[in-house]
Amino acid sequence: MATDKAVAADKYRSFLHEEGQNFEWRHGGPPIYDSVNKVFEEGRTKEWPKGSLEEVVQNAIKSWEMELSHKTRIQDFRTINPEKFKLIVNGKEGLSGEETLKLGSYNALLKSSMPEEFKYYKAEEESFESSHDAFRSAFPRGFAWEVISVYSGPPVVTFKFRHWGYFEGPFKGHAPTGEMVQFYGLAVMKVDESLRAEDVEVYYDPAELFAGLLKRSDISDSANISAPSGHGCPFHN
């Protein structure tokens, strides 16, 4: 959760605590990632050598997600080239940096062209804040992210990733199960000479995520199920 107090630099995310920078933070100050870092370290399937391409890619994406979720001005981003950036999800029309920032990471990744009656999640009806509130509720300890494999290096980086968290709070009226929810995906990222992202293409199956989140019936039908009392803010990775 974002805070105004001084905290130690995060070992997975660059540009989080830079001296002399006047960043505009969404919640008044830089976020703390202690909770999701613990989920990541306890649940990751790979521990990449320091300085390896895999570690560089993994930390770059974590840093980008941090900026997307917690900085409010695109000019403050250090992980992307804001003039060229496009986010393309499952082959749909690309979103610019400004469009992605306005929607928020969840809405950008979960936009769907499916008929209304088949949508698991209606991104067009969610704001940046409501989308983050929904997943913060579902994953109170955080939504961790790791690189599984890197298939090619800069300037076009191709990699496989895993996203996971523990469904310990309600999601859109669905009772928590306490179980791990996870999904896998592939991404192709074009970077410039400063390793800033210019194009990011992401391919994954949202049904993998929602199969775990919609497993139980509406909470009104599950009155005897109580959510664990975990606290904290979840972040993508």
C-alpha positions as a Markdown table, in Angstrom:
| # | Residue | x | y | z |
|---|---|---|---|---|
| 1 | Met | 0.0 | 0.0 | 0.0 |
| 2 | Ala | 1.3 | 3.5 | -0.8 |
| 3 | Thr | 2.6 | 5.4 | 2.1 |
| 4 | Asp | 4.3 | 8.7 | 2.9 |
| 5 | Lys | 6.9 | 7.3 | 5.2 |
| 6 | Ala | 10.4 | 6.6 | 4.1 |
| 7 | Val | 11.1 | 2.9 | 3.2 |
| 8 | Ala | 14.0 | 0.9 | 2.0 |
| 9 | Ala | 14.6 | 0.5 | -1.7 |
| 10 | Asp | 12.7 | -2.4 | -3.2 |
| 11 | Lys | 15.1 | -5.1 | -4.5 |
| 12 | Tyr | 12.9 | -6.0 | -7.5 |
| 13 | Arg | 11.7 | -2.6 | -8.7 |
| 14 | Ser | 13.9 | 0.2 | -10.0 |
| 15 | Phe | 12.7 | 3.8 | -9.9 |
| 16 | Leu | 10.7 | 3.2 | -6.7 |
| 17 | His | 12.8 | 5.3 | -4.4 |
| 18 | Glu | 14.9 | 7.9 | -6.3 |
| 19 | Glu | 16.4 | 10.9 | -4.6 |
| 20 | Gly | 15.5 | 14.3 | -5.9 |
| 21 | Gln | 12.6 | 13.1 | -8.1 |
| 22 | Asn | 9.3 | 14.8 | -7.9 |
| 23 | Phe | 7.0 | 12.0 | -8.9 |
| 24 | Glu | 3.3 | 12.3 | -8.5 |
| 25 | Trp | 2.1 | 9.2 | -6.6 |
| 26 | Arg | -1.5 | 8.0 | -6.9 |
| 27 | His | -1.8 | 7.4 | -3.1 |
| 28 | Gly | 0.5 | 10.2 | -1.9 |
| 29 | Gly | 3.8 | 8.3 | -1.7 |
| 30 | Pro | 5.6 | 5.2 | -3.1 |
| 31 | Pro | 4.0 | 1.8 | -2.4 |
| 32 | Ile | 5.4 | -0.9 | -0.1 |
| 33 | Tyr | 5.7 | -4.3 | -1.6 |
| 34 | Asp | 6.7 | -6.4 | 1.4 |
| 35 | Ser | 3.6 | -8.6 | 1.4 |
| 36 | Val | 3.6 | -9.5 | -2.3 |
| 37 | Asn | 7.4 | -9.9 | -2.3 |
| 38 | Lys | 6.9 | -12.6 | 0.4 |
| 39 | Val | 4.3 | -14.3 | -1.7 |
| 40 | Phe | 6.7 | -14.1 | -4.6 |
| 41 | Glu | 9.7 | -15.5 | -2.8 |
| 42 | Glu | 7.8 | -18.3 | -1.2 |
| 43 | Gly | 5.9 | -19.3 | -4.3 |
| 44 | Arg | 8.2 | -18.7 | -7.3 |
| 45 | Thr | 9.2 | -21.7 | -9.3 |
| 46 | Lys | 12.4 | -20.1 | -10.6 |
| 47 | Glu | 15.2 | -18.2 | -8.8 |
| 48 | Trp | 17.2 | -16.5 | -11.5 |
| 49 | Pro | 20.9 | -15.7 | -11.1 |
| 50 | Lys | 21.7 | -12.1 | -10.3 |
| 51 | Gly | 22.3 | -10.2 | -13.5 |
| 52 | Ser | 20.9 | -12.9 | -15.8 |
| 53 | Leu | 18.7 | -11.9 | -18.7 |
| 54 | Glu | 15.7 | -13.6 | -16.9 |
| 55 | Glu | 16.2 | -11.5 | -13.8 |
| 56 | Val | 16.6 | -8.3 | -15.8 |
| 57 | Val | 13.4 | -9.0 | -17.7 |
| 58 | Gln | 11.5 | -10.0 | -14.5 |
| 59 | Asn | 12.5 | -6.9 | -12.6 |
| 60 | Ala | 11.8 | -4.7 | -15.6 |
| 61 | Ile | 8.2 | -5.9 | -15.8 |
| 62 | Lys | 7.8 | -5.5 | -12.0 |
| 63 | Ser | 9.1 | -1.9 | -12.3 |
| 64 | Trp | 6.7 | -1.2 | -15.2 |
| 65 | Glu | 3.7 | -2.5 | -13.3 |
| 66 | Met | 4.7 | -0.5 | -10.2 |
| 67 | Glu | 4.8 | 2.7 | -12.3 |
| 68 | Leu | 1.5 | 1.8 | -14.1 |
| 69 | Ser | -0.3 | 1.2 | -10.8 |
| 70 | His | 1.1 | 4.0 | -8.7 |
| 71 | Lys | 2.3 | 6.9 | -10.8 |
| 72 | Thr | -0.3 | 9.3 | -12.2 |
| 73 | Arg | 1.7 | 11.1 | -14.9 |
| 74 | Ile | 3.1 | 9.3 | -18.0 |
| 75 | Gln | 6.0 | 11.7 | -18.1 |
| 76 | Asp | 7.2 | 10.2 | -14.7 |
| 77 | Phe | 7.5 | 6.7 | -16.2 |
| 78 | Arg | 11.1 | 5.5 | -16.6 |
| 79 | Thr | 10.3 | 2.0 | -17.9 |
| 80 | Ile | 8.6 | 2.9 | -21.2 |
| 81 | Asn | 9.1 | 5.2 | -24.2 |
| 82 | Pro | 5.9 | 7.1 | -23.8 |
| 83 | Glu | 5.9 | 8.4 | -27.4 |
| 84 | Lys | 6.0 | 4.9 | -28.9 |
| 85 | Phe | 4.5 | 2.7 | -26.3 |
| 86 | Lys | 1.7 | 0.3 | -27.2 |
| 87 | Leu | 0.1 | -2.5 | -25.2 |
| 88 | Ile | -1.5 | -5.2 | -27.2 |
| 89 | Val | -3.5 | -8.0 | -25.4 |
| 90 | Asn | -4.5 | -11.2 | -27.2 |
| 91 | Gly | -4.2 | -9.5 | -30.6 |
| 92 | Lys | -6.7 | -6.7 | -29.9 |
| 93 | Glu | -6.1 | -3.1 | -30.9 |
| 94 | Gly | -3.1 | -1.6 | -29.1 |
| 95 | Leu | -3.4 | 0.9 | -26.2 |
| 96 | Ser | -1.1 | 3.9 | -25.9 |
| 97 | Gly | 0.7 | 4.7 | -22.7 |
| 98 | Glu | -1.8 | 7.3 | -21.8 |
| 99 | Glu | -4.7 | 5.0 | -22.5 |
| 100 | Thr | -3.2 | 2.2 | -20.5 |
| 101 | Leu | -2.6 | 4.5 | -17.6 |
| 102 | Lys | -6.2 | 5.8 | -17.7 |
| 103 | Leu | -7.7 | 2.3 | -17.8 |
| 104 | Gly | -5.3 | 0.7 | -15.3 |
| 105 | Ser | -3.5 | -2.6 | -15.7 |
| 106 | Tyr | -6.4 | -4.9 | -14.8 |
| 107 | Asn | -8.8 | -3.2 | -17.2 |
| 108 | Ala | -6.3 | -3.0 | -20.0 |
| 109 | Leu | -5.5 | -6.7 | -19.6 |
| 110 | Leu | -9.1 | -7.9 | -19.2 |
| 111 | Lys | -10.8 | -6.0 | -22.0 |
| 112 | Ser | -12.9 | -8.5 | -24.0 |
| 113 | Ser | -14.8 | -8.5 | -27.2 |
| 114 | Met | -16.9 | -11.4 | -26.2 |
| 115 | Pro | -20.7 | -11.0 | -26.1 |
| 116 | Glu | -22.0 | -9.5 | -22.9 |
| 117 | Glu | -23.5 | -12.7 | -21.5 |
| 118 | Phe | -20.2 | -14.5 | -21.7 |
| 119 | Lys | -18.0 | -11.9 | -20.1 |
| 120 | Tyr | -16.4 | -12.9 | -16.8 |
| 121 | Tyr | -15.4 | -9.3 | -16.1 |
| 122 | Lys | -16.7 | -6.1 | -17.7 |
| 123 | Ala | -13.7 | -3.9 | -18.0 |
| 124 | Glu | -15.8 | -1.1 | -19.7 |
| 125 | Glu | -17.9 | -0.8 | -16.6 |
| 126 | Glu | -14.9 | -0.5 | -14.2 |
| 127 | Ser | -12.8 | 2.5 | -13.3 |
| 128 | Phe | -9.1 | 2.3 | -12.5 |
| 129 | Glu | -10.0 | 2.4 | -8.8 |
| 130 | Ser | -12.8 | -0.1 | -8.9 |
| 131 | Ser | -10.8 | -2.6 | -10.8 |
| 132 | His | -7.9 | -2.4 | -8.3 |
| 133 | Asp | -10.3 | -2.6 | -5.4 |
| 134 | Ala | -11.8 | -5.8 | -6.8 |
| 135 | Phe | -8.5 | -7.6 | -7.1 |
| 136 | Arg | -7.1 | -6.1 | -3.8 |
| 137 | Ser | -10.1 | -7.6 | -2.1 |
| 138 | Ala | -9.6 | -11.0 | -3.7 |
| 139 | Phe | -5.8 | -11.2 | -3.2 |
| 140 | Pro | -5.2 | -9.3 | 0.1 |
| 141 | Arg | -1.6 | -10.6 | 0.2 |
| 142 | Gly | -0.9 | -9.6 | -3.4 |
| 143 | Phe | -0.9 | -11.0 | -6.9 |
| 144 | Ala | 2.7 | -12.2 | -7.6 |
| 145 | Trp | 4.4 | -12.5 | -11.0 |
| 146 | Glu | 7.5 | -14.3 | -12.3 |
| 147 | Val | 9.3 | -15.0 | -15.5 |
| 148 | Ile | 9.3 | -18.7 | -16.4 |
| 149 | Ser | 11.5 | -18.6 | -19.5 |
| 150 | Val | 13.1 | -16.0 | -21.8 |
| 151 | Tyr | 13.3 | -17.1 | -25.4 |
| 152 | Ser | 15.0 | -14.1 | -27.0 |
| 153 | Gly | 16.9 | -11.0 | -25.7 |
| 154 | Pro | 16.8 | -7.3 | -26.6 |
| 155 | Pro | 15.7 | -5.6 | -28.8 |
| 156 | Val | 12.8 | -8.0 | -29.0 |
| 157 | Val | 12.4 | -9.9 | -25.8 |
| 158 | Thr | 10.1 | -12.9 | -25.8 |
| 159 | Phe | 9.2 | -14.6 | -22.5 |
| 160 | Lys | 6.8 | -16.9 | -20.7 |
| 161 | Phe | 5.3 | -15.7 | -17.3 |
| 162 | Arg | 3.3 | -17.0 | -14.4 |
| 163 | His | 0.9 | -14.9 | -12.3 |
| 164 | Trp | -0.5 | -16.2 | -9.0 |
| 165 | Gly | -2.1 | -15.2 | -5.7 |
| 166 | Tyr | -4.2 | -16.7 | -2.9 |
| 167 | Phe | -8.0 | -16.1 | -3.1 |
| 168 | Glu | -8.5 | -15.1 | 0.5 |
| 169 | Gly | -11.1 | -12.3 | 0.1 |
| 170 | Pro | -14.4 | -11.9 | -1.9 |
| 171 | Phe | -14.3 | -11.1 | -5.6 |
| 172 | Lys | -17.4 | -9.4 | -7.1 |
| 173 | Gly | -19.7 | -11.2 | -4.6 |
| 174 | His | -18.0 | -14.6 | -4.9 |
| 175 | Ala | -16.8 | -16.1 | -1.7 |
| 176 | Pro | -13.1 | -16.8 | -1.3 |
| 177 | Thr | -11.7 | -20.3 | -1.4 |
| 178 | Gly | -8.3 | -19.7 | 0.2 |
| 179 | Glu | -6.8 | -21.6 | -2.8 |
| 180 | Met | -4.0 | -20.5 | -5.1 |
| 181 | Val | -5.3 | -19.0 | -8.3 |
| 182 | Gln | -2.8 | -18.8 | -11.2 |
| 183 | Phe | -2.4 | -18.4 | -14.9 |
| 184 | Tyr | 0.4 | -18.5 | -17.5 |
| 185 | Gly | 1.0 | -16.4 | -20.5 |
| 186 | Leu | 3.5 | -15.3 | -23.2 |
| 187 | Ala | 4.7 | -11.8 | -24.0 |
| 188 | Val | 6.8 | -10.2 | -26.7 |
| 189 | Met | 8.4 | -6.8 | -25.7 |
| 190 | Lys | 10.3 | -4.5 | -28.0 |
| 191 | Val | 12.7 | -2.3 | -26.2 |
| 192 | Asp | 14.8 | 0.7 | -27.1 |
| 193 | Glu | 18.6 | 1.2 | -26.5 |
| 194 | Ser | 17.8 | 2.2 | -22.9 |
| 195 | Leu | 15.7 | -0.9 | -22.4 |
| 196 | Arg | 12.5 | 1.1 | -22.2 |
| 197 | Ala | 9.5 | -0.8 | -23.6 |
| 198 | Glu | 8.0 | 0.4 | -26.9 |
| 199 | Asp | 5.6 | -2.4 | -27.7 |
| 200 | Val | 4.3 | -5.1 | -25.4 |
| 201 | Glu | 2.2 | -7.9 | -26.7 |
| 202 | Val | 0.6 | -10.2 | -24.1 |
| 203 | Tyr | -1.1 | -13.5 | -24.8 |
| 204 | Tyr | -3.0 | -15.5 | -22.2 |
| 205 | Asp | -6.3 | -17.2 | -21.4 |
| 206 | Pro | -8.4 | -15.1 | -18.9 |
| 207 | Ala | -10.5 | -18.2 | -18.2 |
| 208 | Glu | -7.5 | -19.6 | -16.3 |
| 209 | Leu | -7.8 | -16.7 | -13.8 |
| 210 | Phe | -11.6 | -16.6 | -13.5 |
| 211 | Ala | -12.0 | -20.3 | -13.1 |
| 212 | Gly | -10.5 | -19.9 | -9.7 |
| 213 | Leu | -12.2 | -16.6 | -8.8 |
| 214 | Leu | -15.7 | -17.7 | -9.8 |
| 215 | Lys | -15.5 | -21.2 | -8.3 |
| 216 | Arg | -17.9 | -20.6 | -5.4 |
| 217 | Ser | -21.4 | -19.2 | -5.6 |
| 218 | Asp | -22.4 | -15.7 | -4.6 |
| 219 | Ile | -21.6 | -14.7 | -1.1 |
| 220 | Ser | -25.2 | -14.2 | -0.3 |
| 221 | Asp | -25.6 | -18.0 | -0.8 |
| 222 | Ser | -22.5 | -18.7 | 1.3 |
| 223 | Ala | -23.3 | -16.9 | 4.5 |
| 224 | Asn | -21.3 | -19.3 | 6.6 |
| 225 | Ile | -18.1 | -18.7 | 4.7 |
| 226 | Ser | -15.8 | -16.1 | 6.1 |
| 227 | Ala | -12.8 | -14.6 | 4.5 |
| 228 | Pro | -9.4 | -14.8 | 6.2 |
| 229 | Ser | -8.3 | -11.6 | 7.9 |
| 230 | Gly | -5.2 | -10.9 | 5.8 |
| 231 | His | -4.5 | -7.2 | 5.2 |
| 232 | Gly | -2.3 | -5.3 | 2.7 |
| 233 | Cys | -2.4 | -4.2 | -0.9 |
| 234 | Pro | -1.9 | -6.6 | -3.7 |
| 235 | Phe | 0.2 | -5.7 | -6.7 |
| 236 | His | 0.6 | -7.5 | -10.0 |
| 237 | Asn | 4.0 | -8.8 | -9.3 |
